[in-house]
Short mmCIF file of C-alpha atoms in Angstrom, two decimals:
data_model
loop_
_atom_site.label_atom_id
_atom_site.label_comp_id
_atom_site.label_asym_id
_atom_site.label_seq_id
_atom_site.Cartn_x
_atom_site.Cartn_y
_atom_site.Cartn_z
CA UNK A 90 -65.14 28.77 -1.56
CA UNK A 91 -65.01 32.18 -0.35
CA UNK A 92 -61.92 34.33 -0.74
CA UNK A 93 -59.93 35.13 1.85
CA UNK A 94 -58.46 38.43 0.95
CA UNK A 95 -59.76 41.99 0.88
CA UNK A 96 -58.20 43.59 -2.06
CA UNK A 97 -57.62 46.73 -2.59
CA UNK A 98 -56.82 48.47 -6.36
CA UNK A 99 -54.26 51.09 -6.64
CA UNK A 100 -53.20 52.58 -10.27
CA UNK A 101 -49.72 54.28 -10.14
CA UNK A 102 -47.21 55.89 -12.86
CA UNK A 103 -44.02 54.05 -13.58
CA UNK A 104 -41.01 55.18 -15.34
CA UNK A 105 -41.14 55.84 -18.63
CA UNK A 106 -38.07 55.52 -20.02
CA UNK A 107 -37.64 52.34 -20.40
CA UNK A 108 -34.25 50.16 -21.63
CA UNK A 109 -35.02 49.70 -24.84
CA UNK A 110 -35.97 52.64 -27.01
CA UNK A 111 -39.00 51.56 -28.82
CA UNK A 112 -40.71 50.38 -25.55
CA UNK A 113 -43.02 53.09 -25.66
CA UNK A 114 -44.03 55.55 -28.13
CA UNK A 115 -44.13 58.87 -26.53
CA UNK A 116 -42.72 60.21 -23.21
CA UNK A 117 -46.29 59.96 -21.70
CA UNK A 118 -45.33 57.94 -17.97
CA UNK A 119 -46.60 54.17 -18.11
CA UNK A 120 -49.29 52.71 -15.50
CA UNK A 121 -48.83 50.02 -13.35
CA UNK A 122 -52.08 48.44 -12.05
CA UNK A 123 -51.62 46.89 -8.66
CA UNK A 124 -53.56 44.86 -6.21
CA UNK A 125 -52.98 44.82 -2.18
CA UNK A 126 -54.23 41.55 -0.95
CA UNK A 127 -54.89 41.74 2.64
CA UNK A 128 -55.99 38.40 4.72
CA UNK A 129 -59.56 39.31 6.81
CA UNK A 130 -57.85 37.65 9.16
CA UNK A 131 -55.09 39.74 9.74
CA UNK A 132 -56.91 43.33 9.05
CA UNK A 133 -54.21 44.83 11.84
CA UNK A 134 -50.64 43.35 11.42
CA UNK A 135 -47.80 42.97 13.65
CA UNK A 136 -44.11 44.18 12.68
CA UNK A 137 -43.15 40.80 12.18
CA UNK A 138 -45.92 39.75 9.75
CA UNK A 139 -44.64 39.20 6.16
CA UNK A 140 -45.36 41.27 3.10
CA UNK A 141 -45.13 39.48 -0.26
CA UNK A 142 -44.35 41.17 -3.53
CA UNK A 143 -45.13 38.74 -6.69
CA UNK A 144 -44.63 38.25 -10.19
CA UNK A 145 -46.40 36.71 -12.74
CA UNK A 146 -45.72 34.70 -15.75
CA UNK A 147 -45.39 35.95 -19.26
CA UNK A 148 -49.47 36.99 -20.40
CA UNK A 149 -50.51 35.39 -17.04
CA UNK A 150 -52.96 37.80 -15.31
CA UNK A 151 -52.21 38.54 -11.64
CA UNK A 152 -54.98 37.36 -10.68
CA UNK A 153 -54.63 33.84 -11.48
CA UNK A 154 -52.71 33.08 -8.95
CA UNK A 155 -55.17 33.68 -5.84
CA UNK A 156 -56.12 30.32 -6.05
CA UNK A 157 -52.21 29.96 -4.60
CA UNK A 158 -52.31 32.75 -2.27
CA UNK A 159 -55.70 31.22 -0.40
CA UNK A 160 -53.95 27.71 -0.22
CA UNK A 161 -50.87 29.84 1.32
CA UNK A 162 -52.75 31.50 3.50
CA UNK A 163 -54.22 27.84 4.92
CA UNK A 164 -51.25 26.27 5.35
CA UNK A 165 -48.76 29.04 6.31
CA UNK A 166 -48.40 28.78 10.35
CA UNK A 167 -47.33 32.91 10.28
CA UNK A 168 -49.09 35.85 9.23
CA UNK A 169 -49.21 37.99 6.20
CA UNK A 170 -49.52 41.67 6.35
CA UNK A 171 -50.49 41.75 2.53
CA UNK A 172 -49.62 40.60 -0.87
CA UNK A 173 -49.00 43.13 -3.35
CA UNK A 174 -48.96 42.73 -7.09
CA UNK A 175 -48.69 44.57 -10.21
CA UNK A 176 -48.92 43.62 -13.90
CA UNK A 177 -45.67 44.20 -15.94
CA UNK A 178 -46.80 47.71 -17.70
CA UNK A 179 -47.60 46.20 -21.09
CA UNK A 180 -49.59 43.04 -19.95
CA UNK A 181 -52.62 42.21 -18.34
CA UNK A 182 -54.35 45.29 -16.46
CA UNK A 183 -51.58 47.29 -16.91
CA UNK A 184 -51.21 46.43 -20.70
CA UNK A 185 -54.92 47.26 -21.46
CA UNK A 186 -54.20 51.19 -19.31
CA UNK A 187 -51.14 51.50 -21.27
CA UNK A 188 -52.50 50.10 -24.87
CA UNK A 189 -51.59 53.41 -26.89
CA UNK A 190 -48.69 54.27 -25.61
CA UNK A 191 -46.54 50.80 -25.66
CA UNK A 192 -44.28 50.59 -28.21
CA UNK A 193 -42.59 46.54 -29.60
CA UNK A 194 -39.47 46.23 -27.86
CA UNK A 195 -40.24 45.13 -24.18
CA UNK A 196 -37.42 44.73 -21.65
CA UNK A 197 -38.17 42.33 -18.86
CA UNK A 198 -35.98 44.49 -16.44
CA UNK A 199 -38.04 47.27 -16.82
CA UNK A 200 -40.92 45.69 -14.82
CA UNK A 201 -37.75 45.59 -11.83
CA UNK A 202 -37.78 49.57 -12.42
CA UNK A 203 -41.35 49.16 -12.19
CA UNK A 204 -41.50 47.34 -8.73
CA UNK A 205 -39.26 49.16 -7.45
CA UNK A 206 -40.99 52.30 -7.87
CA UNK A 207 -44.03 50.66 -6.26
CA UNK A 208 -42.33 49.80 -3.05
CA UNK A 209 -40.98 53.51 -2.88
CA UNK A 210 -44.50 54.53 -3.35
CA UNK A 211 -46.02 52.73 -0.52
CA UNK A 212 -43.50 52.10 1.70
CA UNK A 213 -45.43 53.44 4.26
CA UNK A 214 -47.21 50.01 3.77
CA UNK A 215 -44.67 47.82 2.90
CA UNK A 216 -42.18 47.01 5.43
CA UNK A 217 -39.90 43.80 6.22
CA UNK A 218 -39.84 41.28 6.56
CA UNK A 219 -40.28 41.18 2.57
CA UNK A 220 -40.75 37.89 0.35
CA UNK A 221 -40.45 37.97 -3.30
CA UNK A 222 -42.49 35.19 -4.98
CA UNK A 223 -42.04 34.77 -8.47
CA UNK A 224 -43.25 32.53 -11.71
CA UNK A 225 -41.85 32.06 -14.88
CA UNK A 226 -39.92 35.21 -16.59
CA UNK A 227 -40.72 37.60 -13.53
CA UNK A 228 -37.90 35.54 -11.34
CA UNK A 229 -35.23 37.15 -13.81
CA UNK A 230 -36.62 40.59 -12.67
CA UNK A 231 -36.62 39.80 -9.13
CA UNK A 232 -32.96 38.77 -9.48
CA UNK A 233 -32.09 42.38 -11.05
CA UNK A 234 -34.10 44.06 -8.34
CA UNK A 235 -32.09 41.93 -5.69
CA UNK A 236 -28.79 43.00 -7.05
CA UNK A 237 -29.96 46.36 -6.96
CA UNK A 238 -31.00 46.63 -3.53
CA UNK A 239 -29.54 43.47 -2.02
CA UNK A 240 -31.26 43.97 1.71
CA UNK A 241 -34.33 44.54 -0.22
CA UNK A 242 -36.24 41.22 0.48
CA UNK A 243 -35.42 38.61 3.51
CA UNK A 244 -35.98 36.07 1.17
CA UNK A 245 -36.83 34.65 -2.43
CA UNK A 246 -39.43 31.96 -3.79
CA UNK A 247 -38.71 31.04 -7.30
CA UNK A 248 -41.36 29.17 -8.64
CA UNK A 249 -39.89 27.20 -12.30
CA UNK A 250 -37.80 29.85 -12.70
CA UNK A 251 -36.60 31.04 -16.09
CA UNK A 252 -33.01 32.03 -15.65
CA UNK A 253 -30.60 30.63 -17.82
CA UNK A 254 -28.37 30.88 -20.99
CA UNK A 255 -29.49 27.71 -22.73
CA UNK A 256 -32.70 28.12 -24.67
CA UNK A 257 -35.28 25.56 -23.50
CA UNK A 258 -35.88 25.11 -27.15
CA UNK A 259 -33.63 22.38 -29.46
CA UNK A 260 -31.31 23.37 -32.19
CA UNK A 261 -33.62 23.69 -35.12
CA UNK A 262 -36.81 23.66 -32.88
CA UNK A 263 -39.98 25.48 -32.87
CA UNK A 264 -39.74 29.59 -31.59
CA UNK A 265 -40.82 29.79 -27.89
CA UNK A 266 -42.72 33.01 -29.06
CA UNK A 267 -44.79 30.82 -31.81
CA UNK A 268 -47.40 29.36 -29.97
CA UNK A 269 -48.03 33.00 -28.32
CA UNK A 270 -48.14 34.39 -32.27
CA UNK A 271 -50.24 32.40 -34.01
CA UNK A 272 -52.53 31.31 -31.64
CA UNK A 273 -56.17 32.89 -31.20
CA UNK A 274 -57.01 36.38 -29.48
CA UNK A 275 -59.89 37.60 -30.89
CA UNK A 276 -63.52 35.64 -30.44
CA UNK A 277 -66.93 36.56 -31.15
CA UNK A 278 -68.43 36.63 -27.78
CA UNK A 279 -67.41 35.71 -24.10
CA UNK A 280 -68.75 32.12 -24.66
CA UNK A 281 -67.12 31.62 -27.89
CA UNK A 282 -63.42 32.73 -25.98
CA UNK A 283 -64.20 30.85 -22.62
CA UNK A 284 -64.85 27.45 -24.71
CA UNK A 285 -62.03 27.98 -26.43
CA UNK A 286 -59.87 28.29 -23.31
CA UNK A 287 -61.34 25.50 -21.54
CA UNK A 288 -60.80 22.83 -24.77
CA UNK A 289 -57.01 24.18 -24.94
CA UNK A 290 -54.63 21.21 -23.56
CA UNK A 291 -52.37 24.35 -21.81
CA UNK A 292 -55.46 24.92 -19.49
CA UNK A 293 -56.66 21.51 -18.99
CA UNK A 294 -53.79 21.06 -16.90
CA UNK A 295 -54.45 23.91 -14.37
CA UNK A 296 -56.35 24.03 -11.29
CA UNK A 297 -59.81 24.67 -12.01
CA UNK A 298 -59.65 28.34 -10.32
CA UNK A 299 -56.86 29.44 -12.03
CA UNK A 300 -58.48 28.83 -15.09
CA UNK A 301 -61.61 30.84 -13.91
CA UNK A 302 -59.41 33.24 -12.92
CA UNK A 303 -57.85 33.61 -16.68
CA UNK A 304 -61.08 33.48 -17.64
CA UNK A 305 -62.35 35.91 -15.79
CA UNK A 306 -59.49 38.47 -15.93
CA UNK A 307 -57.56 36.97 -19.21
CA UNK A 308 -59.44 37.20 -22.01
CA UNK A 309 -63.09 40.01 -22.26
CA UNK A 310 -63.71 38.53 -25.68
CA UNK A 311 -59.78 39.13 -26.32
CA UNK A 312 -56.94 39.03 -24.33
CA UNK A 313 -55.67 41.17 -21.91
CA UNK A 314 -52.27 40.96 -22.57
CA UNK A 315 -51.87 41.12 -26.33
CA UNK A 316 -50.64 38.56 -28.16
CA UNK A 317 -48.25 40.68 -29.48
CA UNK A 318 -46.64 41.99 -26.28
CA UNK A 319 -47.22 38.40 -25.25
CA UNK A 320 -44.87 37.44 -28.29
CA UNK A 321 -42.47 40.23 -27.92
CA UNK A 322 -41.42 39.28 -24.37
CA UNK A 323 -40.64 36.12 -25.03
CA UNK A 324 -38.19 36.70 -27.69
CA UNK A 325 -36.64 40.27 -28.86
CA UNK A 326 -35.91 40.87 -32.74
CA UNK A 327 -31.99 40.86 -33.86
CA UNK A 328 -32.71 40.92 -37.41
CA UNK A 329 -30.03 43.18 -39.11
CA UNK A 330 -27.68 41.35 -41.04
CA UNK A 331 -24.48 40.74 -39.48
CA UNK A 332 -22.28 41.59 -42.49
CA UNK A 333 -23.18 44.84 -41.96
CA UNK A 334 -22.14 45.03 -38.30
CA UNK A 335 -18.70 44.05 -38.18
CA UNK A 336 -15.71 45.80 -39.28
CA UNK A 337 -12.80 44.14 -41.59
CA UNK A 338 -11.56 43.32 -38.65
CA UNK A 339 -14.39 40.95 -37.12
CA UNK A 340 -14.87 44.25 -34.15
CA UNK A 341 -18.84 44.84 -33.51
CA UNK A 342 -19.88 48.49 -35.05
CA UNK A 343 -21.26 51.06 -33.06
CA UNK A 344 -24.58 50.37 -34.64
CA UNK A 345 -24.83 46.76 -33.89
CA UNK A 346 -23.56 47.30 -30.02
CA UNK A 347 -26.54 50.68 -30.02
CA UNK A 348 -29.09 47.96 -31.38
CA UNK A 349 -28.39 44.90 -29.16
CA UNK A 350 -26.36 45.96 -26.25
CA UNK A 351 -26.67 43.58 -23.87
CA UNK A 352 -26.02 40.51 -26.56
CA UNK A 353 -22.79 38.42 -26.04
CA UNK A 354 -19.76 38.81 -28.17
CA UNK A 355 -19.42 35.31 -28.57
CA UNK A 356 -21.60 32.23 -27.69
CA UNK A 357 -22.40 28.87 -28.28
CA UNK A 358 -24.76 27.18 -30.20
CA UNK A 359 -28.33 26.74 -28.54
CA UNK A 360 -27.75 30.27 -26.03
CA UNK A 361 -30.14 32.76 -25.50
CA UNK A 362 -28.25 35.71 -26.19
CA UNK A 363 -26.09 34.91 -29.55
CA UNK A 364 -25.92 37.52 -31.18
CA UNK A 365 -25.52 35.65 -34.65
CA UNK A 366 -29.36 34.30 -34.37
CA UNK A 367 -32.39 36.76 -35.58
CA UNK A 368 -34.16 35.98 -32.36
CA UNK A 369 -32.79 36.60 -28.87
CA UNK A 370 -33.48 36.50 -24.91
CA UNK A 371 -30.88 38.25 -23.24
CA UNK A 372 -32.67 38.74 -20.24
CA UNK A 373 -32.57 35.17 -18.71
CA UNK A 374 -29.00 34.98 -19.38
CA UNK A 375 -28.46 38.48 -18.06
CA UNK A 376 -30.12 37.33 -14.56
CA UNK A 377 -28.34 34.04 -14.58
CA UNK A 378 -25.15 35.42 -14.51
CA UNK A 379 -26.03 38.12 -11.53
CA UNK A 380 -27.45 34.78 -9.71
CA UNK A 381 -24.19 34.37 -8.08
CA UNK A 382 -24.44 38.15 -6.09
CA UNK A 383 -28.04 37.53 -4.90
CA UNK A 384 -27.86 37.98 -1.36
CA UNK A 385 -31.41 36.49 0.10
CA UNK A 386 -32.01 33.37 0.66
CA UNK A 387 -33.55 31.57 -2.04
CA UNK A 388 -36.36 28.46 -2.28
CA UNK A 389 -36.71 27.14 -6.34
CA UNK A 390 -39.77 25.13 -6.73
CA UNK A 391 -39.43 23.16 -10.12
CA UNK A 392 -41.94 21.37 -12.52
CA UNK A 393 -40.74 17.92 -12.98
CA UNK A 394 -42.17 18.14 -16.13
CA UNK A 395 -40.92 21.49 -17.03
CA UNK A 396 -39.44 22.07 -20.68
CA UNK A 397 -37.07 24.77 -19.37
CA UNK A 398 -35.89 23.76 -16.18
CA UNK A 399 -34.63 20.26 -16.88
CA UNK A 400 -32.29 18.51 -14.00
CA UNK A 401 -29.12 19.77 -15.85
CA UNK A 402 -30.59 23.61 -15.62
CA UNK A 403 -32.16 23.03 -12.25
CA UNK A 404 -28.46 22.21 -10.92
CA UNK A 405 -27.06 25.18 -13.01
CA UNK A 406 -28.86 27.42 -10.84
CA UNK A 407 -28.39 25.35 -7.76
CA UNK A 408 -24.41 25.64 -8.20
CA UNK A 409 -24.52 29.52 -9.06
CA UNK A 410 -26.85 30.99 -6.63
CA UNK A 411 -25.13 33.29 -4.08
CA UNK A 412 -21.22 31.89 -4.06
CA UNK A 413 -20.22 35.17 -5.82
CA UNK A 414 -18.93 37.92 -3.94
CA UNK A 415 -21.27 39.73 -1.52
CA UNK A 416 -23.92 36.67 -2.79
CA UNK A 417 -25.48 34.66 0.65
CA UNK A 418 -25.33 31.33 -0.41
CA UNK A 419 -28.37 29.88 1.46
CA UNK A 420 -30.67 27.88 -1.16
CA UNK A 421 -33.64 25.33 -1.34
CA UNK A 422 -34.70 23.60 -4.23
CA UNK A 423 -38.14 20.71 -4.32
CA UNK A 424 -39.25 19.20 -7.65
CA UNK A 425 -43.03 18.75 -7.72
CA UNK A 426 -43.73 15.29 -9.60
CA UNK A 427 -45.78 15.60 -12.27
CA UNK A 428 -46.13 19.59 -12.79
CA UNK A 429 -44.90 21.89 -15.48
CA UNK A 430 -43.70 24.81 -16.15
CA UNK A 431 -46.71 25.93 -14.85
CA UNK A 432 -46.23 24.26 -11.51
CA UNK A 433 -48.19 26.75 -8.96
CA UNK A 434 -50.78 27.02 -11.60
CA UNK A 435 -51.57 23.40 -11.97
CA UNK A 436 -50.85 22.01 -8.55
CA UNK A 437 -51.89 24.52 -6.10
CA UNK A 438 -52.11 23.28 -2.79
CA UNK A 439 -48.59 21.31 -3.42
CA UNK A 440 -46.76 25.05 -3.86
CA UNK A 441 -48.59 26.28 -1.13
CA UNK A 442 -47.75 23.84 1.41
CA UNK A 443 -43.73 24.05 0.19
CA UNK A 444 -44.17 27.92 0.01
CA UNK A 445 -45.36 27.91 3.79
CA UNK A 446 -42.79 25.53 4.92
CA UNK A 447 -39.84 28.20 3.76
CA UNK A 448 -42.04 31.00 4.81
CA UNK A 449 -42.15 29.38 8.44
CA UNK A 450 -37.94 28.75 8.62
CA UNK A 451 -37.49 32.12 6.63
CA UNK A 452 -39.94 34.14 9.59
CA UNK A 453 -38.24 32.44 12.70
CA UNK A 454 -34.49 33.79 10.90
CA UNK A 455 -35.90 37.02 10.40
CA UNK A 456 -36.79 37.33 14.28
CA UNK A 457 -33.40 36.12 15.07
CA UNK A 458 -31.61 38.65 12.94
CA UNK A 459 -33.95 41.09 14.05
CA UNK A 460 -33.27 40.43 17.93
CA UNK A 461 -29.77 40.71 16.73
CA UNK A 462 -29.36 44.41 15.38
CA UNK A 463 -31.49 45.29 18.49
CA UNK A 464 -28.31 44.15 20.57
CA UNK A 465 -25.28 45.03 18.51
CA UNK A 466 -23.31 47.54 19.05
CA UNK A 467 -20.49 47.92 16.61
CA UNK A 468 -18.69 50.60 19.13
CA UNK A 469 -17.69 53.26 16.60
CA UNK A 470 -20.03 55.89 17.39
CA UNK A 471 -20.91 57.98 20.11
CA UNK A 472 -23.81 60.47 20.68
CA UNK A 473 -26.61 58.37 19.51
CA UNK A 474 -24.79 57.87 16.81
CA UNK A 475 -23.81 61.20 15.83
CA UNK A 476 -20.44 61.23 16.88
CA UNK A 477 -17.02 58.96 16.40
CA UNK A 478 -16.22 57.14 19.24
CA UNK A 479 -13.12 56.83 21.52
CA UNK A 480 -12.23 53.63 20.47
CA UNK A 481 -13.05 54.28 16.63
CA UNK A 482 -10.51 56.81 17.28
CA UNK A 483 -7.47 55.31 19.30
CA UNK A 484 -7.89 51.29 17.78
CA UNK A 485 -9.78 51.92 14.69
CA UNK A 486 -8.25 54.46 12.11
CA UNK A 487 -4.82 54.74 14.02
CA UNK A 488 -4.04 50.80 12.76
CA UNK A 489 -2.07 50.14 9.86
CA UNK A 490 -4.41 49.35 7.11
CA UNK A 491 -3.71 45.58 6.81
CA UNK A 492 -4.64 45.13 10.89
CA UNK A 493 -5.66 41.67 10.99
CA UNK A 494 -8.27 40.88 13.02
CA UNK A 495 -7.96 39.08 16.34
CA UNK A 496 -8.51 35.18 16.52
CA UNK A 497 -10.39 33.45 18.90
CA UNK A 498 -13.65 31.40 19.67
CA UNK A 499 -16.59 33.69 19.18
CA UNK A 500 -20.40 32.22 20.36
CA UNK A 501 -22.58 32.50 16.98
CA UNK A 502 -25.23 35.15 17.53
CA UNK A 503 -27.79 33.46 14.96
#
């Protein structure tokens, strides 16, 4: 099966100084290796075409997921302009350009930074509408960048998300950084590493091209993504002794907020960021509790299956997303029967055919809201804009601040 993209490589720097201080190990910026996927059969877009910006899962290569984007690109009634996507800066292609300069103490939000930075670099190229499609981990950084820029992307896919406070692991259970730590990552030749992968029950459960994919991007005769940056994003080290950072009074010490800022001060049993355990992951709980200020409209896609997002956490997010303030409160969820955690790995064509059912509600809004700012005029300027208008002046600022405004039956415009 022939692909159906033409893609195109592009190597840029990203920042670094990064949120943790022993991310890197000089000043030297940090690479981020990106690929532009653009359908041959769409070679010149429209305005209204979509551009996708994805994520991958924690010491997934990009590249194993264009297995989804050809089933997308089926089933999808619209067009897409392109898909662009970049490895976090110490994994995958991006890991093996930045090998001697990353340091042990990755931040997932520094991959936000990182994306960013890449739409400011080619934003000739990458205009709205914009969809953010993201697996695993990488939906926590897609969150940050939304709060950031909240007009940033029309809309969200969240594919078995991890954003949440509980740890998907049980009290007394087994480190979700173990199996990455202990498990192989050096092999004696491309046959040896490639029969290793295919035996492994984690693979034998994804699509046959996503495996070739891993195989042929994942692992030349050892991994792209190191085990130990693997290892260190799923869990970050809080090992100092406690003792030491309180006062007599129970009050955190400088020192212990300096080392783990962004743990709670106090937490239950089982969360991700208590700051009492020697392992943490404040970066899940971190984007779940921004979930409630994400503006876009959002579309979860769950693993029935999946160890993290059981029904209890699947409704967690379901209840937060966008009812804080400025959040927009417009969110989908399906649970694919049968999948994982690593739902659009496994079942492919399923996650397509959801994906392009959003993608075809989420591209008729945008051409609504677009045909709307063509027409509205919020009559306070004058002058093309360059000047305050009449009314601005005389209604406007001459009202009493607490001017309510006037009641009355107003046709919706979307």
């Amino acid at each position: 099966m022939n692909f159906q993209f033409k893609i195109i490589e592009h190597t840029i720097p990203c920042s670094s100084i990064c949120e943790y201080h022993h991310a890197v190990k000089t000043a030297k910026p940090l690479q981020l290796a990106i690929k532009k996927y653009i359908p041959f059969n769409n070679l010149n877009p429209s305005r209204d075409d979509i551009s996708i910006i994805a994520g991958h899962a924690n010491g997934i290569p990009k590249e194993c997921y264009e297995p989804l984007w050809d089933e997308l690109l089926r089933t999808f009634n619209g067009r897409i302009k392109a898909i662009w996507f970049a490895d976090c800066s110490n994994q995958g292609t991006s890991g093996v350009l930045n090998e001697d300069n990353l340091g042990d103490d990755p931040n997932w939000f520094d991959h936000s930074r990182g994306l960013l930075g890449m739409m400011n670099h080619f934003l000739d190229q990458i205009k709205p509408p914009i969809v953010g499609v993201a697996h695993s981990f990488s939906c926590s950084q897609f969150v940050h960048l939304s709060i950031w820029h909240p007009r940033l992307f029309h809309s969200l896919i969240f594919l078995e998300p991890m954003i949440q406070v509980e740890s998907p692991s049980k009290l007394g259970g087994r480190s979700p950084a173990l199996w990455a730590s202990t498990r192989p990552d050096l092999w004696s030749s491309q046959h040896e590493a490639e029969k290793y992968i295919r035996s492994n029950p984690f693979w034998r459960r994804w699509n046959s091209r996503a495996v070739d994919k891993y195989i042929q991007y994942g692992l030349p005769v050892t991994l792209t993504t190191t085990k130990a940056q693997e290892a260190w994003t799923y869990l970050r080290l809080n090992e100092t002794p406690q003792i030491d950072g309180n006062d007599k009074n129970g009050a955190l010490s400088r020192t212990e907020r300096f080392l783990s800022p962004d743990l709670a001060l106090s937490a239950k049993e089982g969360d991700n960021n208590n700051r009492n355990y020697v392992t943490v992951c404040p970066w899940s709980c971190i984007a779940f509790e921004l979930l409630s200020y994400v503006r876009p409209p959002v579309f979860f896609i769950f693993g029935e299956r999946s160890h993290i997002n059981t029904p209890a956490r699947r409704q967690d997010k379901l209840d937060r997303i966008g009812t804080g303030l400025g959040g927009g409160g417009q969110v989908q969820a399906e649970v694919l029967l049968g999948a994982s955690h690593m739902a659009p790995l496994e079942r492919v064509h399923d996650t397509a055919c959801r994906m392009s059912d959003w993608l075809d509600i989420q591209l008729k809004a945008y051409r609504e809201e677009a045909e709307l700012w063509m027409r509205h005029d919020s009559k306070k300027s004058e002058q093309s804009g360059r000047a305050l208008s009449a009314q601005w002046m005389e209604e406007y600022v001459q009202s009493p601040v607490d001017t309510k405004r006037e009641r009355g039956i107003r046709p919706s415009h979307l």
